[in-house]
CSV table of C-alpha atoms and ligand atoms in Angstrom, one decimal:
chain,number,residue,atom,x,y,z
A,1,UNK,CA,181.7,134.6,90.5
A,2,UNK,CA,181.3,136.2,93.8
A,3,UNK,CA,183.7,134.5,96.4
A,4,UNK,CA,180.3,134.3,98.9
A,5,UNK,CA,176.9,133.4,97.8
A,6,UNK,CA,174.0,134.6,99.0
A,7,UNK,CA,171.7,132.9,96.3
A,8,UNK,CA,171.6,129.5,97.1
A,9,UNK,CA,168.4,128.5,98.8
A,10,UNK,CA,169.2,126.1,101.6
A,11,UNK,CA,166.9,123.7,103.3
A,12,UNK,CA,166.7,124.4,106.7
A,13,UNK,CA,163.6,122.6,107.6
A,14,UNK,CA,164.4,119.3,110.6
A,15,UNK,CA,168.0,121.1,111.9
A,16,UNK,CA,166.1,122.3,115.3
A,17,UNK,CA,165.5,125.8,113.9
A,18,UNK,CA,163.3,127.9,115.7
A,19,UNK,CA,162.0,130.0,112.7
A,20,UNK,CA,160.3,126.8,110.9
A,21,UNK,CA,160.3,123.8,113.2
A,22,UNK,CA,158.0,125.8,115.5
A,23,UNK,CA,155.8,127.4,112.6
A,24,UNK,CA,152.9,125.0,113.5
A,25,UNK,CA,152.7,125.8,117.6
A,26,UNK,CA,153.4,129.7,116.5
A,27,UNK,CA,151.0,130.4,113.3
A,28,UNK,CA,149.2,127.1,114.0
A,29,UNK,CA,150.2,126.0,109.7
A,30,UNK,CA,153.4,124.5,108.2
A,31,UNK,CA,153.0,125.6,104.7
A,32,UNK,CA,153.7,129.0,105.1
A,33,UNK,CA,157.1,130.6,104.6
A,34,UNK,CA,158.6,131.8,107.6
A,35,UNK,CA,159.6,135.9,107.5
A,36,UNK,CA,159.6,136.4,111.2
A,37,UNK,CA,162.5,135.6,113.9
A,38,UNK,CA,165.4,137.6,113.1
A,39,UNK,CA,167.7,135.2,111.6
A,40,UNK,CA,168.8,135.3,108.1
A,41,UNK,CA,168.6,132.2,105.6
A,42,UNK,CA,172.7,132.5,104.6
A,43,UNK,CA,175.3,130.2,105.1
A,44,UNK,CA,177.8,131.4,108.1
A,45,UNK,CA,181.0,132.6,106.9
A,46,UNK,CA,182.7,129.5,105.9
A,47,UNK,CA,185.8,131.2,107.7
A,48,UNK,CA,183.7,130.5,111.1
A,49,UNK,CA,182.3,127.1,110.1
A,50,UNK,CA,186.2,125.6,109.4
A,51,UNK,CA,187.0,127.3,112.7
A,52,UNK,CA,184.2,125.1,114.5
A,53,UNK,CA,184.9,122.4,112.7
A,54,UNK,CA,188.9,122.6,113.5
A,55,UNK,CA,187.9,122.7,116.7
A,56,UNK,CA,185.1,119.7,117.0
A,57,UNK,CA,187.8,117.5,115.1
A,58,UNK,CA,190.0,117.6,118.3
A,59,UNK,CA,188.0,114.5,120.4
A,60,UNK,CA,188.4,116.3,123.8
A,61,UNK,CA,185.4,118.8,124.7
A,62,UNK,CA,186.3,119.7,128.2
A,63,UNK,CA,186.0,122.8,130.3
A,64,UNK,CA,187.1,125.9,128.0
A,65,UNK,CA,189.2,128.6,129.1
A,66,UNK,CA,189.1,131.9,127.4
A,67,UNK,CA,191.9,133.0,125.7
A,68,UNK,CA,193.2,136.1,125.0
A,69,UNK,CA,193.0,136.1,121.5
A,70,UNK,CA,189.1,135.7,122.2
A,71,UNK,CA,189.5,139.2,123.7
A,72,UNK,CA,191.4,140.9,121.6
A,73,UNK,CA,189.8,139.8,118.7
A,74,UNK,CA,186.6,141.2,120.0
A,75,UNK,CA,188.6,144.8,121.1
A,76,UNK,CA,190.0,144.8,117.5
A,77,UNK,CA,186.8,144.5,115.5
A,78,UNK,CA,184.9,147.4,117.7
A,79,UNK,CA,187.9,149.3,117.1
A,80,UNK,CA,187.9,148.6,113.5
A,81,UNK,CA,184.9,149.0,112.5
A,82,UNK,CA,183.2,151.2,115.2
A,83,UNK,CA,186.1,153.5,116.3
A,84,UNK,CA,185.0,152.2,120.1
A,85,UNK,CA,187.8,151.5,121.8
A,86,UNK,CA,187.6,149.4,124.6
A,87,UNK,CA,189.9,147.8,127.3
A,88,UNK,CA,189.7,144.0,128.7
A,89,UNK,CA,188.7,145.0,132.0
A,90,UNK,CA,185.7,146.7,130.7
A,91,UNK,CA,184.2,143.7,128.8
A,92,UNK,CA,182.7,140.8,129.5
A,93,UNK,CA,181.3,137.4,128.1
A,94,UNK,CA,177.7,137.2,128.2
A,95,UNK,CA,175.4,134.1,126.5
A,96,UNK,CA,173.2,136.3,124.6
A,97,UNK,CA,171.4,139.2,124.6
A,98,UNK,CA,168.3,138.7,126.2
A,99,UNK,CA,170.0,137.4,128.7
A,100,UNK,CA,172.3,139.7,129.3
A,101,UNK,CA,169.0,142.0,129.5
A,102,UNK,CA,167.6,139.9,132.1
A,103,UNK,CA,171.3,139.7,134.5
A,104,UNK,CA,171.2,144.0,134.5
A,105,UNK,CA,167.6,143.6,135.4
A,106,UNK,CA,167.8,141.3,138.1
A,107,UNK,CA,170.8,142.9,139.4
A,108,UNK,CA,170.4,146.3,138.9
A,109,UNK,CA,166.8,146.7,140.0
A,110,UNK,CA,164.2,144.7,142.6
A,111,UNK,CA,160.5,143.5,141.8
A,112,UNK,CA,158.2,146.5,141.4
A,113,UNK,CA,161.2,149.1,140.6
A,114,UNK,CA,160.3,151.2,137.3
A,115,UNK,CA,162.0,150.5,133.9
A,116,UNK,CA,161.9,152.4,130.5
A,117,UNK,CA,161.5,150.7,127.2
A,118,UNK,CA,160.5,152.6,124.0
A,119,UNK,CA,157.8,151.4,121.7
A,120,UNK,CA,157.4,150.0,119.6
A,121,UNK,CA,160.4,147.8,120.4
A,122,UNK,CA,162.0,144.4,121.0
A,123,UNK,CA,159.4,142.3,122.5
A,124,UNK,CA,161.8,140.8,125.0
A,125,UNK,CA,162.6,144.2,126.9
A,126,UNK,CA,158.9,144.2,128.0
A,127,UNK,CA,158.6,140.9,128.8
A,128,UNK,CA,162.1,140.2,130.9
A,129,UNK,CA,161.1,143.4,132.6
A,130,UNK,CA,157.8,142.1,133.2
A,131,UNK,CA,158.4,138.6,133.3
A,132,UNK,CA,160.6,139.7,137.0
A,133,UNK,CA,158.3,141.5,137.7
A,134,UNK,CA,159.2,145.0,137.1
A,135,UNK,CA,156.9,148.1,136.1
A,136,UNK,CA,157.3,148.9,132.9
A,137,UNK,CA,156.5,152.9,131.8
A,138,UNK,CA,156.8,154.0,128.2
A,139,UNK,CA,158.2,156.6,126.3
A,140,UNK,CA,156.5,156.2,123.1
A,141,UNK,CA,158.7,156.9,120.2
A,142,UNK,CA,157.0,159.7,117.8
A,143,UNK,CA,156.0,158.7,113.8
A,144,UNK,CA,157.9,161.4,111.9
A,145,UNK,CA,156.3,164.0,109.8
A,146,UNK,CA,156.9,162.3,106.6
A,147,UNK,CA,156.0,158.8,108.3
A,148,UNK,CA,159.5,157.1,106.9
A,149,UNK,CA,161.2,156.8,110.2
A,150,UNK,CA,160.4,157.4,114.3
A,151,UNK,CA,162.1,160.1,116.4
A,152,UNK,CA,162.9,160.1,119.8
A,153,UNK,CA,160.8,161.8,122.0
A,154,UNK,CA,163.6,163.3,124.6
A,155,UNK,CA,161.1,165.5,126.6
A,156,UNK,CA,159.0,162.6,126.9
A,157,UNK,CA,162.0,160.5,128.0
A,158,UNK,CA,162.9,163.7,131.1
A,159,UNK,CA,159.1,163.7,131.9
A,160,UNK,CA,159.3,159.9,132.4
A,161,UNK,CA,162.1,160.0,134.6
A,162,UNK,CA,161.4,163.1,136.4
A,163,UNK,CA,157.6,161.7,137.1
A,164,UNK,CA,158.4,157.7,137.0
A,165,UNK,CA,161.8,157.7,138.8
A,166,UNK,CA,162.9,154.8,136.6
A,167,UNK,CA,166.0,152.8,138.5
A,168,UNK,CA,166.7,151.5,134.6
A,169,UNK,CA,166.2,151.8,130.8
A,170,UNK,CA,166.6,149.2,128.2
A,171,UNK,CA,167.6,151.4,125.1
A,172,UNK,CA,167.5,149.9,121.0
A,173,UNK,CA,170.7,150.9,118.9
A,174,UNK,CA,170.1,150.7,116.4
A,175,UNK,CA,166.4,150.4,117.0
A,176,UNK,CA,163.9,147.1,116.1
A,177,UNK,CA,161.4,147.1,114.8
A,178,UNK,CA,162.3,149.6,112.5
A,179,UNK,CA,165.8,149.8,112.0
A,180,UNK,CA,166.5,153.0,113.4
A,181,UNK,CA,169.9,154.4,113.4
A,182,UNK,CA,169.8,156.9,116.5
A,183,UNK,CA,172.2,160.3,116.2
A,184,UNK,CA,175.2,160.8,118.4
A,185,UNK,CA,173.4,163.9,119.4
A,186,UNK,CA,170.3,162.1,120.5
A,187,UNK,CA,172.4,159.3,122.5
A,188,UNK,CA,174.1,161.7,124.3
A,189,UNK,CA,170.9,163.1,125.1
A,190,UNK,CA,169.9,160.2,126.8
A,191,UNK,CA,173.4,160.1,128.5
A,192,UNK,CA,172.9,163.2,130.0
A,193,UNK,CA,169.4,162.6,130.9
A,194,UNK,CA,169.9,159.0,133.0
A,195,UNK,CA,172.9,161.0,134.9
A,196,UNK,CA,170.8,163.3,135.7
A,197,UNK,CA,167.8,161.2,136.9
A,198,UNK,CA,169.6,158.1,138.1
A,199,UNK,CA,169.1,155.6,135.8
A,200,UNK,CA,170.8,153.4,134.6
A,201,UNK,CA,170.7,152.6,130.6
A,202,UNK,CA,171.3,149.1,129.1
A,203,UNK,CA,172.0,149.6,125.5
A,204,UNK,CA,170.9,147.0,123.4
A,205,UNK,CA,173.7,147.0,120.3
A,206,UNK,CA,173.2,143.5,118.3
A,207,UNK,CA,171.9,145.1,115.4
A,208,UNK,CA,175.1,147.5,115.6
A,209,UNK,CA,176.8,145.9,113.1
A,210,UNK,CA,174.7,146.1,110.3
A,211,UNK,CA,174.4,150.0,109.1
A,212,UNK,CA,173.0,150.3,105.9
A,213,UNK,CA,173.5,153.1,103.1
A,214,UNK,CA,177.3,154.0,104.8
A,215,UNK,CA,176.1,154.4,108.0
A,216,UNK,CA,178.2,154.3,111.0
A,217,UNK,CA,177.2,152.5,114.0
A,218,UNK,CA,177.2,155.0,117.2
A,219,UNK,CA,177.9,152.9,120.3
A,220,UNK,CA,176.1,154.3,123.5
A,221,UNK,CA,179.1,154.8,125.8
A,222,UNK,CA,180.9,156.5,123.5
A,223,UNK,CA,178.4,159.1,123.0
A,224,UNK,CA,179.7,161.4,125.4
A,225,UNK,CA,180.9,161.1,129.2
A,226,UNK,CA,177.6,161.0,130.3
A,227,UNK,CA,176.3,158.3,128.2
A,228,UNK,CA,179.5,156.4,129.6
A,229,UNK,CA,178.9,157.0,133.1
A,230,UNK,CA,175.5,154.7,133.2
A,231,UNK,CA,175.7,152.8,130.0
A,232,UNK,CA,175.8,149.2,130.0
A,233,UNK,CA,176.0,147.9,126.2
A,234,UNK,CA,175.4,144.7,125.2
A,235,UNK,CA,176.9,143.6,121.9
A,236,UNK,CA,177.5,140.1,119.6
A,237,UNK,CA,178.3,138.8,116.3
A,238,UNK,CA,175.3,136.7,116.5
A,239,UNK,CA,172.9,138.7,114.3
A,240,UNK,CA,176.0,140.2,112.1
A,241,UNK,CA,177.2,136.5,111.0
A,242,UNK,CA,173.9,134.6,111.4
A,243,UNK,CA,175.4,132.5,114.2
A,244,UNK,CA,172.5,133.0,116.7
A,245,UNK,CA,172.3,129.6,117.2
A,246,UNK,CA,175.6,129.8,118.8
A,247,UNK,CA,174.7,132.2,122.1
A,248,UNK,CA,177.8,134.5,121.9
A,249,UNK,CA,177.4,138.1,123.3
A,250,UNK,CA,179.7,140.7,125.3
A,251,UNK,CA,179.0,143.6,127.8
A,252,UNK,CA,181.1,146.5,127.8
A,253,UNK,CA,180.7,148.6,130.9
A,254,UNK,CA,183.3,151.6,131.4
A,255,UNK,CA,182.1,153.2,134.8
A,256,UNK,CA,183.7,150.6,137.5
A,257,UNK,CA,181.0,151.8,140.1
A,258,UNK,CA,178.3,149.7,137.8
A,259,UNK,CA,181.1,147.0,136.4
A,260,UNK,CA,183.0,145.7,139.5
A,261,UNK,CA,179.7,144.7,141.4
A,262,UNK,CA,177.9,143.8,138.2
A,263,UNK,CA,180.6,141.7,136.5
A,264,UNK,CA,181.6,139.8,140.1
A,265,UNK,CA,177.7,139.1,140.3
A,266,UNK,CA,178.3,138.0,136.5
A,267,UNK,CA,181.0,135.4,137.6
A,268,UNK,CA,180.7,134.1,140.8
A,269,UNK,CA,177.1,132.9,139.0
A,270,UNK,CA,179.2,131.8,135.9
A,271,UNK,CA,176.8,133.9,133.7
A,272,UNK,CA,179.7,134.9,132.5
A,273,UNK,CA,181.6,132.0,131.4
A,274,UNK,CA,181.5,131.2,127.8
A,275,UNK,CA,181.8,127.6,126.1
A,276,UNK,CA,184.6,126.9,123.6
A,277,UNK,CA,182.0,127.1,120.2
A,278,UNK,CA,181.2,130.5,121.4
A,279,UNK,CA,184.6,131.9,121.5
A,280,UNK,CA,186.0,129.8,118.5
A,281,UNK,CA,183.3,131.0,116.3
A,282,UNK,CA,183.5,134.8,117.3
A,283,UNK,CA,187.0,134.9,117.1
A,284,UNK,CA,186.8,133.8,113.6
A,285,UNK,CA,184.0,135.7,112.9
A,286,UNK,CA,185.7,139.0,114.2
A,287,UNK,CA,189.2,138.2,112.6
A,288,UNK,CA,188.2,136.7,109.3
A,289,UNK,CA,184.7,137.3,108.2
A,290,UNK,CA,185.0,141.1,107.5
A,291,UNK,CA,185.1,140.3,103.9
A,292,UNK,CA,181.7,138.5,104.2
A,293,UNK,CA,180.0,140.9,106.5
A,294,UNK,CA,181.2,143.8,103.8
A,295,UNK,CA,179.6,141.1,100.8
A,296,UNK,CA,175.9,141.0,102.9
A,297,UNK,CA,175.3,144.6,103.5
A,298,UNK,CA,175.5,145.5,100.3
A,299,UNK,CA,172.9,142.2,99.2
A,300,UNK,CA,170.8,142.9,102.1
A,301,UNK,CA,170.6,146.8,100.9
A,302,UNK,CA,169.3,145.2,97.3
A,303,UNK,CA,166.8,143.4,98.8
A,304,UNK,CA,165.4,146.8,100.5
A,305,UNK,CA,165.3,148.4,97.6
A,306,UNK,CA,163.6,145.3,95.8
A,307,UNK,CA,161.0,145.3,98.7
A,308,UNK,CA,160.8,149.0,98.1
A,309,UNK,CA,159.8,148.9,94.3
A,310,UNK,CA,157.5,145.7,94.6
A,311,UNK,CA,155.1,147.2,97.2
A,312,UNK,CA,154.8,151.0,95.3
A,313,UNK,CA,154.4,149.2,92.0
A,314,UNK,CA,151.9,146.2,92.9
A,315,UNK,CA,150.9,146.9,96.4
A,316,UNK,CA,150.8,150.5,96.9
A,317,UNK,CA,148.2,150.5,100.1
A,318,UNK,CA,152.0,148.9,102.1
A,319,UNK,CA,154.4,151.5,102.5
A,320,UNK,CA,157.8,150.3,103.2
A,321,UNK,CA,159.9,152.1,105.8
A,322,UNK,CA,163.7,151.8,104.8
A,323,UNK,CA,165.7,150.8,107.7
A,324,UNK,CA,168.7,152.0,108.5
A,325,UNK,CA,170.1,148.9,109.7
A,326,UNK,CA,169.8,145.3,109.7
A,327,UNK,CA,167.5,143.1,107.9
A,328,UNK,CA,164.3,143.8,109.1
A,329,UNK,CA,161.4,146.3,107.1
A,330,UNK,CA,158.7,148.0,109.1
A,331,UNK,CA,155.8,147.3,107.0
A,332,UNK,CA,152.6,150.6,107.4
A,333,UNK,CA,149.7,148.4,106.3
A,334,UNK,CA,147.1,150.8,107.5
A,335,UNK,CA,146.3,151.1,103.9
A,336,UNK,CA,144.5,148.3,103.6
A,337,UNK,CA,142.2,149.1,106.2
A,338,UNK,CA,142.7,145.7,108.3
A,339,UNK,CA,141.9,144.9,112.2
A,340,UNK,CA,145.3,143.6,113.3
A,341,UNK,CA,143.8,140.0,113.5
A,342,UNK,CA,142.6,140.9,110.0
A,343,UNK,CA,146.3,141.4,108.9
A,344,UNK,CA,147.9,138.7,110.6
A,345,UNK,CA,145.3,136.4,109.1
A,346,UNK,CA,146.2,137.8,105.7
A,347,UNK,CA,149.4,137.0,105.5
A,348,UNK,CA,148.9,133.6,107.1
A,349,UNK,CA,145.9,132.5,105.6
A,350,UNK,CA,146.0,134.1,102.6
A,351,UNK,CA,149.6,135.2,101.4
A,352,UNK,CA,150.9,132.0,103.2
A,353,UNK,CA,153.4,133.8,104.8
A,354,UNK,CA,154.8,134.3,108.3
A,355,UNK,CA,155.6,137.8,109.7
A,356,UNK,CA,155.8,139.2,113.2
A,357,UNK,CA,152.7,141.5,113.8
A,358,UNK,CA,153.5,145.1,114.7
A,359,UNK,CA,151.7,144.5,117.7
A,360,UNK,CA,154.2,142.4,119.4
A,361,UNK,CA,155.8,145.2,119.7
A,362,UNK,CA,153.3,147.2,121.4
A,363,UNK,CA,149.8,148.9,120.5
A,364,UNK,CA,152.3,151.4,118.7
A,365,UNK,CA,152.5,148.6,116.0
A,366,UNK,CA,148.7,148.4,115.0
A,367,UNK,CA,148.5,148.5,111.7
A,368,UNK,CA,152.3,146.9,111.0
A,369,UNK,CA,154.0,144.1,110.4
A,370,UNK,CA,157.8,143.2,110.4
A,371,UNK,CA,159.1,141.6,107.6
A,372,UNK,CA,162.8,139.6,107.7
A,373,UNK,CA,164.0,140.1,104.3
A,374,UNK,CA,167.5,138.3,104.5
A,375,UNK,CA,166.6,135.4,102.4
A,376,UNK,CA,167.8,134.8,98.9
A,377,UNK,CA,166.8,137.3,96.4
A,378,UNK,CA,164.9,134.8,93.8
A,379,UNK,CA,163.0,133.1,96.8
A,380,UNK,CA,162.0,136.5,98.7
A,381,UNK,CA,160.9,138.5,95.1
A,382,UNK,CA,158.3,135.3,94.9
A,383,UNK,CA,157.3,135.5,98.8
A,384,UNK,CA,156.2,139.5,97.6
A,385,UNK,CA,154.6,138.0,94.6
A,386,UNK,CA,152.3,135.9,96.9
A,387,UNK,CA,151.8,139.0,99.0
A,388,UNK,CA,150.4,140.9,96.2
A,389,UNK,CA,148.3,137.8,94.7
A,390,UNK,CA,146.7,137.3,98.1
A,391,UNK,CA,145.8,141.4,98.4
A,392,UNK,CA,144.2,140.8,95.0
A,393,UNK,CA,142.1,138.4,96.0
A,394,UNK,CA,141.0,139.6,99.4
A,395,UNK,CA,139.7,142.9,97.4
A,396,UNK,CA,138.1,140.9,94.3
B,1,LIG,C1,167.2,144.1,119.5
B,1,LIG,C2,167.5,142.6,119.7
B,1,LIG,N1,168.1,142.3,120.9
B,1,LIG,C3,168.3,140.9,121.1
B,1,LIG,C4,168.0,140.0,120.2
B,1,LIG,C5,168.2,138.5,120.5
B,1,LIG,O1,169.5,138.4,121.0
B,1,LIG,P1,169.9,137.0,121.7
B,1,LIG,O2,169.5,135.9,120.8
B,1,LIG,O3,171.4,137.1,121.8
B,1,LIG,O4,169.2,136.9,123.0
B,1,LIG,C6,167.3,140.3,119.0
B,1,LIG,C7,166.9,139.3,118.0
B,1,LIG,O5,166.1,139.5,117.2
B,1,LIG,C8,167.1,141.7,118.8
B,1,LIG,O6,166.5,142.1,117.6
């Protein structure tokens, strides 16, 4: 028997989680199975739950201090399994990513400044820029040829800063929604361009961990000495070890021009200081759950291809776009020749299922859908049967 199961269906329905306790306010119906928030329906490493639950059997919970096995445990894994090597100095704690997103826009830039997000993307980098109010200009990624992936649209990007005059970009890598793995080549790209224009880049990493098909994550500052010079990263083991719930993220900043300021900012606010579940859990993630991490991808690559051979053989008009990380599929459902309100209320009302529309992500998505398929694999091959059941039906 495998040492870490991934089959077992578990009843997460009444624990507070977002992804089915709020399924009524969001998709205004409870019986519908939720596909959507980026969370996956696995059990954490039990290596991190005995870790938490060490800890929460000692009676005391006061103020937490961070030790430096937190730190070194988090300098280990990026060394380990990114080749990124990274010094204390240049890291912080932040409490999630979002978050972090919104300190480097608050600090970094004043209302009305421009910033650069690239859709279709994240929904949050649009609406923490917005939401401060910041301008937000695009730079569009481009469909590719063969429609299974997007490209980068660099002269786009030098046009945007050269026209814009940006003060800061909020950069996907990998990229959501469609689990984009971007090239050292194109990072460094990017580097070179924010030197040039001024900008600074805050790279979005949490999917990082979770290249598919022997990938290798490329972290942004270490795509050349450019791409160090105005990166910010933003990294956690949240989405890696399903412990989202947790709110455990880091910042790595190598150019002390942007960390010194940016970090003190960080402290004297205490954005920066952690609570003890945080750093208990990612030190045991980091130190003992490589085993489980190295158990999932492979699982979560099986469920791609599953996805993969249901829609071509009973749902051809939905192309699947492979990711090339994480465990989300970019789903093109042009083919069925849906309004996007036409879509969403397929899957709702008719397939009983809860997706994120493509849209969310910006009028790039039309015509999409985002489907989470880190479930079990018994539970998410009957989700597609319903999908396919429903498509019947709408065309009988
Ligand atoms: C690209 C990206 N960034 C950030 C987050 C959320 O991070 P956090 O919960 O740490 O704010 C997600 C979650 O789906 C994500 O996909």
């Amino acid at each position: 028997m495998a040492k870490y199961d991934f089959d077992t269906v578990i009843d997460r329905r009444g624990t507070g989680a977002m992804k089915y306790d709020a399924l009524n306010e969001l998709f205004g119906r409870n019986d519908i199975t939720p596909m959507w928030i980026a969370d996956m329906e696995f059990a954490a490493a039990p290596e991190i739950t005995e870790a938490i639950m060490r800890r929460f059997a000692h009676p005391v919970y006061g103020y937490a201090y961070t030790p430096d096995s937190y730190w070194d445990s988090v300098r280990s894994w990026l060394m380990r399994r990114h080749g990124f090597s990274v010094e204390k100095e240049e890291l912080a704690f932040v409490p999630g990513i979002v978050r972090a997103i919104a300190y480097a826009v608050n600090f970094f830039t004043a209302p009305g400044d421009k910033i650069v997000i690239q859709p279709p993307v994240y929904h949050p980098f649009r609406m923490v820029a917005e939401g401060n109010g910041r301008v937000v200009v695009e730079n569009p990624l481009i469909p590719s040829p063969q429609g299974d992936t997007y490209i980068m649209d660099l002269p786009g990007l030098e046009r945007v800063f050269a026209q814009e005059r940006p003060k800061l970009m909020i950069l996907c890598n990998p990229h959501n929604p469609a689990g984009i793995q971007w090239s050292r080549e194109t990072l460094a790209a990017v580097g070179s361009l924010a030197r040039k224009y001024g900008v600074i880049v805050v790279s979005d990493e949490i999917h990082g961990d979770l290249m598919l098909y022997g990938r290798r994550h490329v972290p942004f500052l270490d795509a050349g000495e450019d791409a160090a010079a105005v990166g910010i990263a933003f990294g956690a083991p949240s989405k890696t070890f399903n412990i989202p719930g947790l709110v455990s993220s880091w910042a790595v900043v190598r150019n002390p021009q942007i960390r010194e300021p940016f970090y003190k900012w960080l402290e004297v606010n205490e954005f920066s200081a952690p609570n003890f579940t945080a750093t208990t859990a990612t030190e045991a993630a980091y130190n003992h759950g490589e085993e489980w991490l190295d158990s999932l991808i492979p699982y979560l690559e099986e469920n791609i291809e599953a996805v993969e051979r249901f829609f071509q053989q009973k749902c051809p008009r939905i192309k699947v776009m492979r990711p090339q990380a994480s465990f989300l599929v970019w789903l093109d459902c042009r083919g069925l020749g849906m309004s996007q309100d036409e879509l969403v209320s397929f899957f709702v009302n008719d397939a009983r299922l809860a997706l994120n529309s493509g849209t969310m992500f910006g009028s790039q998505g039309e015509g999409f859908m985002r489907l989470n398929i880190a479930q079990p694999r018994a539970s998410l091959l009957e989700v597609l049967e319903s999908i396919a059941l429903a498509s019947v039906e709408v065309n009988a």
